[in-house]
Tab-separated table of C-alpha atoms in Angstrom:
chain	number	residue	atom	x	y	z
A	6	MET	CA	-0.136	-0.464	0.290
A	7	ARG	CA	1.838	3.218	-1.226
A	8	ILE	CA	0.110	6.516	0.641
A	9	THR	CA	-0.060	9.208	-2.756
A	10	SER	CA	-1.603	12.152	-0.837
A	11	GLU	CA	-2.532	13.226	2.646
A	12	THR	CA	-4.261	16.307	3.872
A	13	CYS	CA	-6.178	17.243	6.312
A	14	THR	CA	-9.292	19.391	6.492
A	15	ASP	CA	-11.848	19.965	8.238
A	16	GLY	CA	-10.653	17.968	11.457
A	17	ILE	CA	-10.437	14.929	8.202
A	18	ARG	CA	-8.135	13.839	7.062
A	19	GLU	CA	-8.038	12.393	3.603
A	20	GLN	CA	-5.126	10.001	2.493
A	21	LEU	CA	-5.398	8.820	-1.039
A	22	PHE	CA	-3.358	5.317	-1.749
A	23	THR	CA	-2.597	2.915	-4.330
A	24	ILE	CA	-2.926	-0.587	-3.314
A	25	GLY	CA	-0.737	-2.376	-6.077
A	26	ASP	CA	-3.378	-1.528	-9.688
A	27	ILE	CA	-6.020	0.068	-6.515
A	28	PRO	CA	-6.573	3.536	-6.390
A	29	GLY	CA	-8.663	4.218	-3.053
A	30	VAL	CA	-9.219	6.725	-0.859
A	31	LEU	CA	-8.996	6.561	3.147
A	32	TRP	CA	-10.481	9.350	5.161
A	33	THR	CA	-10.528	9.612	8.980
A	34	PRO	CA	-10.436	12.255	12.154
A	35	ALA	CA	-7.895	14.319	12.209
A	36	GLU	CA	-7.446	14.271	15.923
A	37	GLY	CA	-6.553	10.777	17.796
A	38	THR	CA	-4.402	7.747	16.726
A	39	GLY	CA	-5.202	3.637	17.162
A	40	PRO	CA	-7.554	0.874	15.471
A	41	ARG	CA	-11.076	2.194	14.340
A	42	PRO	CA	-14.286	0.791	13.612
A	43	LEU	CA	-13.529	1.002	9.935
A	44	VAL	CA	-16.695	1.777	6.849
A	45	LEU	CA	-15.520	0.738	2.882
A	46	ILE	CA	-18.179	2.197	1.243
A	47	GLY	CA	-19.261	1.396	-2.527
A	48	HIS	CA	-20.045	4.156	-5.414
A	49	GLY	CA	-22.824	3.569	-7.680
A	50	GLY	CA	-22.768	3.277	-11.415
A	51	GLY	CA	-20.420	5.988	-13.562
A	52	GLN	CA	-19.152	7.432	-10.179
A	53	HIS	CA	-16.178	6.982	-8.438
A	54	LYS	CA	-14.632	6.669	-4.557
A	55	LYS	CA	-14.967	11.182	-3.734
A	56	GLY	CA	-18.529	11.613	-5.582
A	57	TRP	CA	-20.932	13.393	-3.716
A	58	GLU	CA	-21.866	10.481	-2.712
A	59	VAL	CA	-19.844	8.954	-1.340
A	60	VAL	CA	-18.154	11.729	0.283
A	61	SER	CA	-21.584	12.853	1.555
A	62	ARG	CA	-21.728	9.621	4.323
A	63	ALA	CA	-18.126	9.447	4.437
A	64	PHE	CA	-17.385	12.664	6.181
A	65	PRO	CA	-20.623	12.526	9.039
A	66	TYR	CA	-19.184	8.949	9.434
A	67	VAL	CA	-15.727	10.536	9.989
A	68	THR	CA	-16.923	13.086	12.370
A	69	SER	CA	-19.653	12.027	14.248
A	70	CYS	CA	-18.980	8.954	14.589
A	71	GLY	CA	-15.092	8.858	14.629
A	72	PHE	CA	-14.895	5.841	12.477
A	73	ALA	CA	-12.258	5.494	9.923
A	74	VAL	CA	-13.916	5.202	5.633
A	75	ALA	CA	-12.640	3.799	2.240
A	76	ALA	CA	-13.010	4.122	-0.594
A	77	ILE	CA	-11.685	2.809	-3.427
A	78	ASP	CA	-12.997	3.133	-7.970
A	79	ALA	CA	-14.718	0.243	-9.466
A	80	PRO	CA	-12.991	-1.025	-12.236
A	81	GLY	CA	-13.558	1.414	-14.804
A	82	THR	CA	-13.915	4.923	-13.150
A	83	GLY	CA	-11.966	7.333	-10.958
A	84	ASP	CA	-8.659	6.286	-11.125
A	85	ARG	CA	-8.230	3.429	-13.084
A	86	PRO	CA	-7.173	2.239	-16.457
A	87	GLU	CA	-10.016	1.885	-19.142
A	88	HIS	CA	-11.891	-1.309	-19.335
A	89	PRO	CA	-12.599	-2.116	-22.689
A	90	GLU	CA	-14.714	-4.586	-21.445
A	91	ILE	CA	-16.463	-2.603	-19.730
A	92	ARG	CA	-16.904	0.368	-21.838
A	93	ARG	CA	-18.156	-1.815	-24.424
A	94	LEU	CA	-21.354	-2.864	-22.163
A	95	VAL	CA	-21.937	0.273	-21.578
A	96	ALA	CA	-22.109	2.233	-24.901
A	97	LEU	CA	-24.214	-0.301	-24.855
A	98	LEU	CA	-26.454	0.146	-21.922
A	99	GLN	CA	-27.379	3.811	-23.298
A	100	GLU	CA	-27.922	3.103	-26.117
A	101	HIS	CA	-30.662	1.235	-24.780
A	102	GLU	CA	-30.912	3.938	-22.489
A	103	ALA	CA	-31.412	6.292	-25.463
A	104	ALA	CA	-34.234	3.899	-27.981
A	105	GLY	CA	-36.541	4.775	-24.578
A	106	GLU	CA	-36.181	0.904	-23.600
A	107	PRO	CA	-36.816	0.107	-19.850
A	108	PHE	CA	-33.777	-0.411	-18.234
A	109	ARG	CA	-33.817	-3.967	-16.286
A	110	SER	CA	-34.591	-5.558	-19.828
A	111	PHE	CA	-31.231	-4.607	-20.958
A	112	PRO	CA	-29.783	-8.007	-22.081
A	113	GLU	CA	-26.370	-6.037	-20.453
A	114	TRP	CA	-26.752	-5.910	-17.418
A	115	PRO	CA	-26.166	-9.746	-15.701
A	116	ALA	CA	-22.284	-9.666	-17.489
A	117	LEU	CA	-21.678	-5.991	-16.890
A	118	ASN	CA	-22.589	-6.624	-13.260
A	119	GLU	CA	-20.442	-10.107	-13.333
A	120	THR	CA	-17.772	-8.530	-14.852
A	121	VAL	CA	-17.714	-5.761	-12.637
A	122	ALA	CA	-17.619	-7.998	-9.918
A	123	ALA	CA	-15.111	-10.117	-10.916
A	124	GLN	CA	-12.823	-7.295	-10.410
A	125	LEU	CA	-14.054	-5.415	-8.036
A	126	ILE	CA	-14.546	-7.641	-4.707
A	127	PRO	CA	-11.660	-9.225	-4.664
A	128	ASP	CA	-9.767	-5.592	-4.799
A	129	TRP	CA	-12.225	-4.684	-1.816
A	130	GLN	CA	-10.338	-7.903	0.080
A	131	THR	CA	-7.094	-6.746	-0.917
A	132	THR	CA	-7.717	-3.494	0.227
A	133	LEU	CA	-9.397	-4.712	3.775
A	134	ASP	CA	-6.020	-6.430	3.584
A	135	ALA	CA	-4.208	-3.849	3.609
A	136	LEU	CA	-6.292	-1.442	5.883
A	137	GLN	CA	-6.042	-4.027	8.951
A	138	LYS	CA	-2.830	-2.693	8.462
A	139	LEU	CA	-2.885	0.866	9.233
A	140	ASP	CA	-2.143	1.884	12.730
A	141	SER	CA	-5.577	4.353	12.200
A	142	VAL	CA	-7.443	1.041	11.761
A	143	GLY	CA	-6.212	-2.134	13.249
A	144	ASP	CA	-8.226	-5.870	12.769
A	145	SER	CA	-9.351	-6.339	16.219
A	146	GLN	CA	-12.917	-3.479	14.894
A	147	PRO	CA	-15.738	-4.198	13.750
A	148	VAL	CA	-16.490	-3.178	9.762
A	149	GLY	CA	-19.496	-2.272	8.042
A	150	TYR	CA	-20.373	-1.709	4.250
A	151	TYR	CA	-22.440	1.055	2.441
A	152	GLY	CA	-23.352	0.735	-1.561
A	153	LEU	CA	-26.731	1.880	-3.054
A	154	SER	CA	-27.775	1.072	-6.706
A	155	GLN	CA	-24.004	-0.492	-8.568
A	156	GLY	CA	-22.399	-0.006	-4.381
A	157	GLY	CA	-25.667	-2.073	-3.744
A	158	GLU	CA	-24.838	-4.979	-6.093
A	159	MET	CA	-21.474	-5.436	-5.825
A	160	GLY	CA	-21.636	-5.463	-1.444
A	161	ILE	CA	-24.466	-8.075	-1.459
A	162	ARG	CA	-21.741	-9.964	-2.863
A	163	LEU	CA	-19.139	-8.680	-1.074
A	164	VAL	CA	-21.218	-8.892	1.907
A	165	ALA	CA	-22.048	-12.864	1.800
A	166	ALA	CA	-18.102	-13.541	0.993
A	167	GLU	CA	-16.556	-11.296	3.581
A	168	PRO	CA	-17.121	-12.382	6.964
A	169	ARG	CA	-15.057	-9.673	8.132
A	170	ILE	CA	-18.193	-6.907	7.591
A	171	THR	CA	-21.066	-6.956	9.882
A	172	ALA	CA	-23.150	-4.190	9.295
A	173	ALA	CA	-24.655	-3.158	5.652
A	174	VAL	CA	-26.356	-0.046	4.553
A	175	LEU	CA	-27.626	-1.672	0.782
A	176	GLY	CA	-30.022	-1.551	-1.747
A	177	LEU	CA	-31.883	0.201	-5.350
A	178	VAL	CA	-30.871	-2.252	-6.200
A	179	GLY	CA	-33.619	-5.922	-7.155
A	180	SER	CA	-31.408	-8.483	-9.522
A	181	ASP	CA	-32.551	-11.802	-9.777
A	182	TRP	CA	-29.582	-12.968	-9.254
A	183	LEU	CA	-28.644	-12.643	-6.294
A	184	ILE	CA	-31.906	-13.455	-4.588
A	185	ASP	CA	-29.508	-16.695	-3.197
A	186	ILE	CA	-26.319	-14.208	-2.570
A	187	ALA	CA	-28.440	-12.082	-0.460
A	188	ALA	CA	-29.967	-16.041	1.439
A	189	ARG	CA	-26.256	-15.800	1.943
A	190	ILE	CA	-25.967	-12.542	4.389
A	191	THR	CA	-27.198	-12.876	7.723
A	192	ILE	CA	-25.061	-9.968	9.615
A	193	PRO	CA	-27.393	-7.259	10.781
A	194	VAL	CA	-28.527	-4.992	7.435
A	195	GLU	CA	-30.860	-1.752	6.639
A	196	PHE	CA	-32.292	-2.218	2.747
A	197	VAL	CA	-33.292	1.217	0.737
A	198	LEU	CA	-35.733	0.991	-1.516
A	199	GLN	CA	-36.800	3.815	-3.777
A	200	TRP	CA	-41.058	4.043	-4.005
A	201	ASP	CA	-40.297	4.938	-7.918
A	202	ASP	CA	-37.866	3.712	-9.403
A	203	GLU	CA	-37.412	3.686	-12.431
A	204	GLY	CA	-33.631	1.190	-12.092
A	205	ALA	CA	-34.628	-0.677	-9.488
A	206	PRO	CA	-38.802	-0.994	-8.960
A	207	ARG	CA	-39.532	-1.477	-5.726
A	208	ASP	CA	-41.176	-5.662	-6.384
A	209	SER	CA	-37.012	-6.229	-6.939
A	210	VAL	CA	-36.087	-4.261	-4.112
A	211	MET	CA	-38.422	-6.437	-1.841
A	212	LYS	CA	-37.578	-9.458	-3.763
A	213	LEU	CA	-34.261	-9.215	-2.287
A	214	PHE	CA	-35.030	-7.577	0.889
A	215	ASP	CA	-37.098	-10.532	1.431
A	216	ALA	CA	-34.640	-12.934	0.066
A	217	LEU	CA	-31.746	-11.297	3.152
A	218	GLY	CA	-30.735	-13.763	5.897
A	219	SER	CA	-30.876	-11.731	8.526
A	220	ALA	CA	-32.623	-12.232	11.683
A	221	GLU	CA	-32.992	-8.440	12.126
A	222	LYS	CA	-32.672	-5.753	8.351
A	223	THR	CA	-35.022	-3.138	8.073
A	224	LEU	CA	-36.062	-1.650	4.954
A	225	HIS	CA	-36.489	1.767	5.105
A	226	ALA	CA	-38.753	3.699	0.970
A	227	ASN	CA	-38.770	6.723	0.659
A	228	PRO	CA	-41.016	8.675	-2.803
A	229	GLY	CA	-39.214	9.317	-5.560
A	230	GLY	CA	-37.350	8.432	-8.550
A	231	HIS	CA	-33.730	6.595	-8.357
A	232	PHE	CA	-31.234	9.483	-6.850
A	233	ARG	CA	-34.413	11.112	-4.075
A	234	ILE	CA	-33.350	9.498	-1.311
A	235	PRO	CA	-34.011	12.133	1.584
A	236	SER	CA	-31.215	13.705	3.842
A	237	PHE	CA	-32.391	11.848	7.048
A	238	GLU	CA	-31.332	8.797	5.332
A	239	ILE	CA	-27.663	9.229	6.163
A	240	ASP	CA	-28.606	10.196	9.062
A	241	SER	CA	-29.883	7.203	9.447
A	242	SER	CA	-27.309	5.349	8.122
A	243	ILE	CA	-24.825	7.372	10.847
A	244	ARG	CA	-27.322	5.717	13.521
A	245	PHE	CA	-26.926	2.386	12.188
A	246	PHE	CA	-23.581	1.992	11.798
A	247	ALA	CA	-22.507	3.662	15.376
A	248	ARG	CA	-25.078	1.158	16.332
A	249	HIS	CA	-23.440	-1.963	15.461
A	250	LEU	CA	-19.832	-1.158	15.288
A	251	SER	CA	-19.223	0.782	17.912
A	252	SER	CA	-20.284	-1.321	20.885
A	253	SER	CA	-16.846	-3.076	20.615
B	10	MET	CA	-60.697	18.976	33.179
B	11	ARG	CA	-59.521	18.026	36.012
B	12	ILE	CA	-56.245	16.990	37.453
B	13	THR	CA	-56.861	14.022	39.344
B	14	SER	CA	-53.297	13.348	40.184
B	15	GLU	CA	-50.173	14.239	39.696
B	16	THR	CA	-46.434	12.437	40.779
B	17	CYS	CA	-42.678	12.952	39.494
B	18	THR	CA	-41.016	10.594	39.127
B	19	ASP	CA	-37.044	10.348	37.526
B	20	GLY	CA	-37.332	13.665	35.904
B	21	ILE	CA	-41.030	13.239	34.716
B	22	ARG	CA	-44.205	14.992	35.859
B	23	GLU	CA	-47.242	12.967	35.041
B	24	GLN	CA	-50.687	14.067	35.515
B	25	LEU	CA	-53.985	12.275	35.064
B	26	PHE	CA	-56.936	13.817	34.122
B	27	THR	CA	-60.766	14.360	33.017
B	28	ILE	CA	-62.493	16.037	30.695
B	29	GLY	CA	-65.523	15.402	30.931
B	30	ASP	CA	-66.041	11.479	30.859
B	31	ILE	CA	-62.399	11.845	28.306
B	32	PRO	CA	-59.730	9.818	31.070
B	33	GLY	CA	-56.401	10.831	29.702
B	34	VAL	CA	-52.409	11.545	30.893
B	35	LEU	CA	-49.979	13.891	30.528
B	36	TRP	CA	-46.245	13.918	31.050
B	37	THR	CA	-43.487	16.838	31.138
B	38	PRO	CA	-40.476	17.453	31.895
B	39	ALA	CA	-40.774	17.618	35.755
B	40	GLU	CA	-38.222	20.554	34.893
B	41	GLY	CA	-38.978	23.781	33.079
B	42	THR	CA	-42.248	25.747	32.524
B	43	GLY	CA	-43.759	27.035	29.012
B	44	PRO	CA	-45.131	25.905	26.317
B	45	ARG	CA	-43.426	22.521	24.356
B	46	PRO	CA	-44.976	20.876	21.550
B	47	LEU	CA	-47.691	17.876	22.312
B	48	VAL	CA	-46.782	14.393	21.115
B	49	LEU	CA	-50.081	12.614	21.178
B	50	ILE	CA	-50.041	8.872	21.718
B	51	GLY	CA	-53.400	6.457	20.939
B	52	HIS	CA	-53.404	3.138	21.563
B	53	GLY	CA	-53.121	-0.893	20.155
B	54	GLY	CA	-56.997	-2.453	20.721
B	55	GLY	CA	-57.286	-4.149	23.733
B	56	GLN	CA	-55.061	-1.961	25.656
B	57	HIS	CA	-55.273	1.405	27.466
B	58	LYS	CA	-53.920	4.937	27.819
B	59	LYS	CA	-51.159	4.207	30.502
B	60	GLY	CA	-49.911	0.786	28.470
B	61	TRP	CA	-46.232	-0.639	27.765
B	62	GLU	CA	-46.558	0.671	24.278
B	63	VAL	CA	-47.279	3.687	25.707
B	64	VAL	CA	-45.547	4.967	28.638
B	65	SER	CA	-42.153	2.711	26.222
B	66	ARG	CA	-42.510	6.016	23.380
B	67	ALA	CA	-43.603	8.642	26.124
B	68	PHE	CA	-40.716	8.993	29.061
B	69	PRO	CA	-38.150	8.993	25.911
B	70	TYR	CA	-40.213	11.380	24.037
B	71	VAL	CA	-40.537	13.838	27.344
B	72	THR	CA	-36.577	13.217	28.418
B	73	SER	CA	-34.709	12.711	25.088
B	74	CYS	CA	-36.490	15.606	23.487
B	75	GLY	CA	-38.592	18.336	26.476
B	76	PHE	CA	-42.137	17.241	24.692
B	77	ALA	CA	-44.940	17.356	26.109
B	78	VAL	CA	-47.270	13.807	25.741
B	79	ALA	CA	-50.661	12.732	26.415
B	80	ALA	CA	-52.608	9.316	26.206
B	81	ILE	CA	-56.482	9.065	26.368
B	82	ASP	CA	-58.508	4.816	27.272
B	83	ALA	CA	-60.842	4.421	23.699
B	84	PRO	CA	-63.896	3.987	24.442
B	85	GLY	CA	-64.570	0.655	26.449
B	86	THR	CA	-60.522	0.308	27.625
B	87	GLY	CA	-59.077	1.806	30.613
B	88	ASP	CA	-60.929	3.953	33.097
B	89	ARG	CA	-63.685	5.024	30.364
B	90	PRO	CA	-67.415	2.961	31.525
B	91	GLU	CA	-67.816	-0.135	29.913
B	92	HIS	CA	-68.980	-0.014	26.330
B	93	PRO	CA	-71.589	-2.729	25.326
B	94	GLU	CA	-71.597	-1.907	21.311
B	95	ILE	CA	-67.311	-1.915	20.842
B	96	ARG	CA	-67.986	-5.519	24.008
B	97	ARG	CA	-70.111	-7.259	21.769
B	98	LEU	CA	-68.426	-7.011	18.690
B	99	VAL	CA	-64.675	-7.336	20.140
B	100	ALA	CA	-66.593	-10.725	22.140
B	101	LEU	CA	-68.183	-11.678	17.651
B	102	LEU	CA	-64.589	-11.199	16.988
B	103	GLN	CA	-62.788	-12.526	19.704
B	104	GLU	CA	-65.256	-16.027	18.701
B	105	HIS	CA	-63.543	-15.678	15.527
B	106	GLU	CA	-60.140	-16.071	16.338
B	107	ALA	CA	-60.977	-18.971	18.272
B	108	ALA	CA	-62.030	-20.919	15.328
B	109	GLY	CA	-59.050	-20.256	13.840
B	110	GLU	CA	-60.763	-17.568	11.033
B	111	PRO	CA	-58.173	-15.603	8.921
B	112	PHE	CA	-58.061	-11.757	10.869
B	113	ARG	CA	-58.913	-9.968	7.747
B	114	SER	CA	-62.053	-11.826	6.757
B	115	PHE	CA	-64.237	-10.904	9.577
B	116	PRO	CA	-66.987	-8.880	9.044
B	117	GLU	CA	-67.151	-7.351	12.591
B	118	TRP	CA	-63.773	-5.199	11.944
B	119	PRO	CA	-65.542	-1.911	9.685
B	120	ALA	CA	-67.964	-2.318	12.117
B	121	LEU	CA	-65.867	-1.796	15.493
B	122	ASN	CA	-63.507	0.947	14.272
B	123	GLU	CA	-66.406	2.849	13.143
B	124	THR	CA	-68.025	2.609	16.549
B	125	VAL	CA	-64.800	3.367	18.499
B	126	ALA	CA	-63.616	6.121	15.671
B	127	ALA	CA	-67.148	7.862	16.416
B	128	GLN	CA	-66.310	8.814	19.845
B	129	LEU	CA	-62.603	9.019	20.032
B	130	ILE	CA	-61.826	11.303	17.230
B	131	PRO	CA	-63.343	13.943	18.766
B	132	ASP	CA	-62.622	12.881	21.880
B	133	TRP	CA	-59.106	13.636	21.080
B	134	GLN	CA	-59.554	17.329	19.929
B	135	THR	CA	-61.652	17.670	23.430
B	136	THR	CA	-58.200	16.930	24.672
B	137	LEU	CA	-55.943	18.665	21.790
B	138	ASP	CA	-58.446	21.947	23.139
B	139	ALA	CA	-58.091	21.520	26.413
B	140	LEU	CA	-54.857	20.754	26.346
B	141	GLN	CA	-53.404	23.399	24.728
B	142	LYS	CA	-54.817	25.641	27.510
B	143	LEU	CA	-52.130	24.685	29.815
B	144	ASP	CA	-49.274	26.826	30.312
B	145	SER	CA	-47.184	23.853	30.040
B	146	VAL	CA	-48.461	22.886	26.686
B	147	GLY	CA	-49.322	25.413	24.211
B	148	ASP	CA	-50.992	26.594	21.618
B	149	SER	CA	-48.341	27.889	20.072
B	150	GLN	CA	-46.724	25.232	19.597
B	151	PRO	CA	-45.858	22.098	16.673
B	152	VAL	CA	-48.184	19.237	17.594
B	153	GLY	CA	-47.765	14.980	17.114
B	154	TYR	CA	-49.058	12.271	16.476
B	155	TYR	CA	-48.298	8.792	16.711
B	156	GLY	CA	-50.037	5.342	16.386
B	157	LEU	CA	-49.670	1.900	15.327
B	158	SER	CA	-52.048	-0.893	14.188
B	159	GLN	CA	-55.642	0.417	16.556
B	160	GLY	CA	-53.804	3.591	16.454
B	161	GLY	CA	-52.435	4.119	13.114
B	162	GLU	CA	-56.369	3.162	12.494
B	163	MET	CA	-57.953	5.989	14.915
B	164	GLY	CA	-54.717	8.779	13.911
B	165	ILE	CA	-54.876	7.249	10.253
B	166	ARG	CA	-58.556	9.249	11.176
B	167	LEU	CA	-57.669	11.058	13.417
B	168	VAL	CA	-53.797	12.759	11.130
B	169	ALA	CA	-56.771	13.898	8.332
B	170	ALA	CA	-59.622	15.836	11.270
B	171	GLU	CA	-57.134	17.356	12.299
B	172	PRO	CA	-54.665	20.445	11.107
B	173	ARG	CA	-52.769	21.699	14.287
B	174	ILE	CA	-50.838	17.717	14.484
B	175	THR	CA	-48.124	17.971	11.645
B	176	ALA	CA	-46.290	15.233	12.434
B	177	ALA	CA	-47.349	11.475	12.651
B	178	VAL	CA	-46.264	8.234	12.856
B	179	LEU	CA	-48.748	5.481	12.137
B	180	GLY	CA	-48.979	2.187	11.355
B	181	LEU	CA	-49.380	-1.534	11.201
B	182	VAL	CA	-52.681	-0.833	10.032
B	183	GLY	CA	-54.291	-1.922	6.120
B	184	SER	CA	-57.920	-1.339	6.485
B	185	ASP	CA	-59.155	-1.238	2.509
B	186	TRP	CA	-61.616	1.830	4.181
B	187	LEU	CA	-58.753	4.605	5.043
B	188	ILE	CA	-57.451	4.774	1.434
B	189	ASP	CA	-59.247	7.553	0.603
B	190	ILE	CA	-58.507	9.213	3.798
B	191	ALA	CA	-55.236	8.073	3.740
B	192	ALA	CA	-54.932	10.689	0.346
B	193	ARG	CA	-56.023	13.670	2.304
B	194	ILE	CA	-52.923	13.354	4.803
B	195	THR	CA	-50.313	15.712	4.123
B	196	ILE	CA	-48.034	16.206	6.454
B	197	PRO	CA	-45.193	14.134	7.043
B	198	VAL	CA	-45.177	10.651	8.681
B	199	GLU	CA	-42.816	7.764	9.359
B	200	PHE	CA	-45.442	4.178	8.855
B	201	VAL	CA	-44.216	0.953	10.116
B	202	LEU	CA	-45.362	-2.558	8.572
B	203	GLN	CA	-44.544	-5.645	10.262
B	204	TRP	CA	-43.281	-8.159	6.841
B	205	ASP	CA	-44.256	-10.510	8.725
B	206	ASP	CA	-47.811	-9.582	10.304
B	207	GLU	CA	-50.688	-11.806	10.077
B	208	GLY	CA	-52.796	-9.302	11.476
B	209	ALA	CA	-52.175	-6.239	8.252
B	210	PRO	CA	-50.461	-8.158	5.844
B	211	ARG	CA	-47.352	-5.892	4.399
B	212	ASP	CA	-49.376	-5.850	1.008
B	213	SER	CA	-52.769	-3.812	2.417
B	214	VAL	CA	-50.241	-1.452	4.681
B	215	MET	CA	-48.109	-0.779	1.236
B	216	LYS	CA	-51.142	-0.035	0.379
B	217	LEU	CA	-52.019	2.722	2.725
B	218	PHE	CA	-48.372	3.971	2.497
B	219	ASP	CA	-48.470	4.126	-0.845
B	220	ALA	CA	-51.957	6.117	-0.428
B	221	LEU	CA	-50.813	8.909	2.297
B	222	GLY	CA	-50.876	12.606	0.360
B	223	SER	CA	-47.444	13.820	2.079
B	224	ALA	CA	-45.017	14.387	0.196
B	225	GLU	CA	-42.003	13.495	3.364
B	226	LYS	CA	-43.682	9.577	4.396
B	227	THR	CA	-40.927	6.634	4.836
B	228	LEU	CA	-41.592	3.344	5.454
B	229	HIS	CA	-40.037	1.028	7.939
B	230	ALA	CA	-40.466	-2.751	7.550
B	231	ASN	CA	-38.878	-5.559	9.714
B	232	PRO	CA	-39.338	-9.008	10.136
B	233	GLY	CA	-41.719	-10.307	12.246
B	234	GLY	CA	-45.116	-10.673	13.449
B	235	HIS	CA	-47.696	-8.066	14.540
B	236	PHE	CA	-45.643	-7.315	17.700
B	237	ARG	CA	-42.415	-7.252	17.437
B	238	ILE	CA	-41.007	-4.429	16.187
B	239	PRO	CA	-37.754	-3.739	16.884
B	240	SER	CA	-36.949	-1.491	19.615
B	241	PHE	CA	-34.516	1.098	17.711
B	242	GLU	CA	-37.774	1.662	16.032
B	243	ILE	CA	-38.974	4.308	19.446
B	244	ASP	CA	-35.620	5.773	18.826
B	245	SER	CA	-36.213	6.073	15.292
B	246	SER	CA	-40.040	7.830	16.122
B	247	ILE	CA	-37.702	10.505	18.773
B	248	ARG	CA	-35.386	11.568	16.015
B	249	PHE	CA	-38.270	11.387	13.413
B	250	PHE	CA	-39.823	13.900	16.000
B	251	ALA	CA	-37.367	15.343	16.544
B	252	ARG	CA	-36.856	16.984	13.387
B	253	HIS	CA	-40.580	17.883	13.134
B	254	LEU	CA	-41.798	19.259	16.140
B	255	SER	CA	-38.746	21.021	17.431
B	256	SER	CA	-37.492	24.042	14.446
B	257	SER	CA	-39.890	26.463	16.308
């Protein structure tokens, strides 16, 4: 792991890093040392590790809870190199979208998600290995995951595969092909649904929520489309992680 | 309004009162004077104004938010006189239940709710008139309502009829006959659903949530039956009321 830059603003230390070819960012409280709970944030499709959606969650997790928060670029985004296969699949999706076809019927969705996941899930695990070697994170503290939309699609796969993650906020995803994977998840989950989501229709999202194997799972549904999550859901996720990651 | 008893315990002043033949209770912070936001709590079926469900919400609303909280007995419960018609309808419901018939098909449900509502809704309005004349409540502060199950059934009717109520936590109810009434509600609502609720099946509850006319409405669904609401939903309701009632 190589730290490529470090800045401190408003009580938050931001460290950009690379682990091999994985570009990432770690936010920790500027004051204080020693191990602390960690939240991994998976960004949405077409976004990157420092997009507004990531930062708007990461900063309060650091300042309100004292957590460490990390994000990495998904393949083909941010500081990653071009990924020809992902680029090809995204271009095909955009053609369907421009033609006004319904999102859920795009035949390239499963292939795109498989391609991203094949690289991103192992990369998250490599990143977690490296972060847990840092004094500011350590390997004795709980780990959470936050990700909606493509970050939810990837999160369900990651959480099902990674026993170090013990609480997760997921949602805005209703992929049929995740049902069996979701059933293997047993950690506490807060699952987010947008009532009028054109990309992840409510019935499909509820089917995934229903499939989760977790004894504690809570569904939060709000009116509006895919991108209209109310800001009080950020506050809710803070309390969710505070409840599940702060006790030890 | 006649205060029939007053006690102070753990920082909470409890005043039992009657307004005509309406028996009620008001909780306020033991310390401090002057007007404050008020939350009305409607109890569930077969319960009463000081049941565990009411008290477990009322006490933190007082101690965490400094609110006044009031509850009254529904007709035929608590310190109310016997109500022969309600007694007759409840006995019929219990017969259906003992025979193992599905809750939702009991033909007496609509009649029971109409009978309770015909008295309880005007009684709530009379109670609110009286409470707003007290120095410890006043008529300049926002008013909220909390009620699930029968407290939700009555709450939807009360909130739709009473413009002084500006935020409400409702739920565990899916009555078809409330659809048009729910559509008239425009205040912020937190709506609670139990995923495996035998009495208020999820589809019926979601239909009512969908019908609410509110721009801000949020659905919280959790696994388990009618009575298994997780305790973090109490915490969530505290924050909901703090957000909507504390600003003025």
